[in-house]
Amino acid sequence: MITVEIRALCVFGRHGVHEEERERGQDFVFDVELGVGGRGTSDRLEDAVDYVDVARAVQEVSDARQYALLEALASAVADELERRFSPERVRVRVRKPEVRPAGLEGAVGVTVTRP
């Protein structure tokens, strides 16, 4: 199976539980994997899943509305990727690099995998 991957896609968004997060906005970092079977082996872009279109889809979902939880944002992105590209498998990880859990070094994030 071919997997189309995008790593560390940085998208500015206004998501979060706290009003300040939504007002100020922050960067969200996405890692996306789409299992696309054999699409693309023909060496023709029209037969493949174009990673440019995948990146745009992620940004469009993020821009469309505000999400309180990363789980909801990641799920919405996964839903849209499934709708647009009909992959055999999809994995979306989204992280908030500016958040320090309990004031400690580290990063927070969630991952949605289907199926």
Coordinates of C-alpha atoms in Angstrom, one line a residue, residues 16 18 24 48 55 58 61 65 67 70 77 81 94 100 108 113:
G16 CA -9.0 25.9 22.3
H18 CA -9.9 29.0 26.7
R24 CA -5.0 35.1 20.2
A48 CA -2.6 9.9 -7.4
A55 CA -2.7 20.1 2.8
V58 CA -6.4 20.3 6.4
V61 CA -11.2 22.4 7.9
R65 CA -14.7 27.0 12.4
Y67 CA -12.9 23.8 17.9
L70 CA -8.0 18.8 19.6
V77 CA -9.9 16.7 9.5
L81 CA -9.9 13.6 4.2
V94 CA -2.6 17.4 15.6
R100 CA 3.3 23.3 28.1
V108 CA 0.3 18.1 23.7
T113 CA -6.8 6.7 13.1

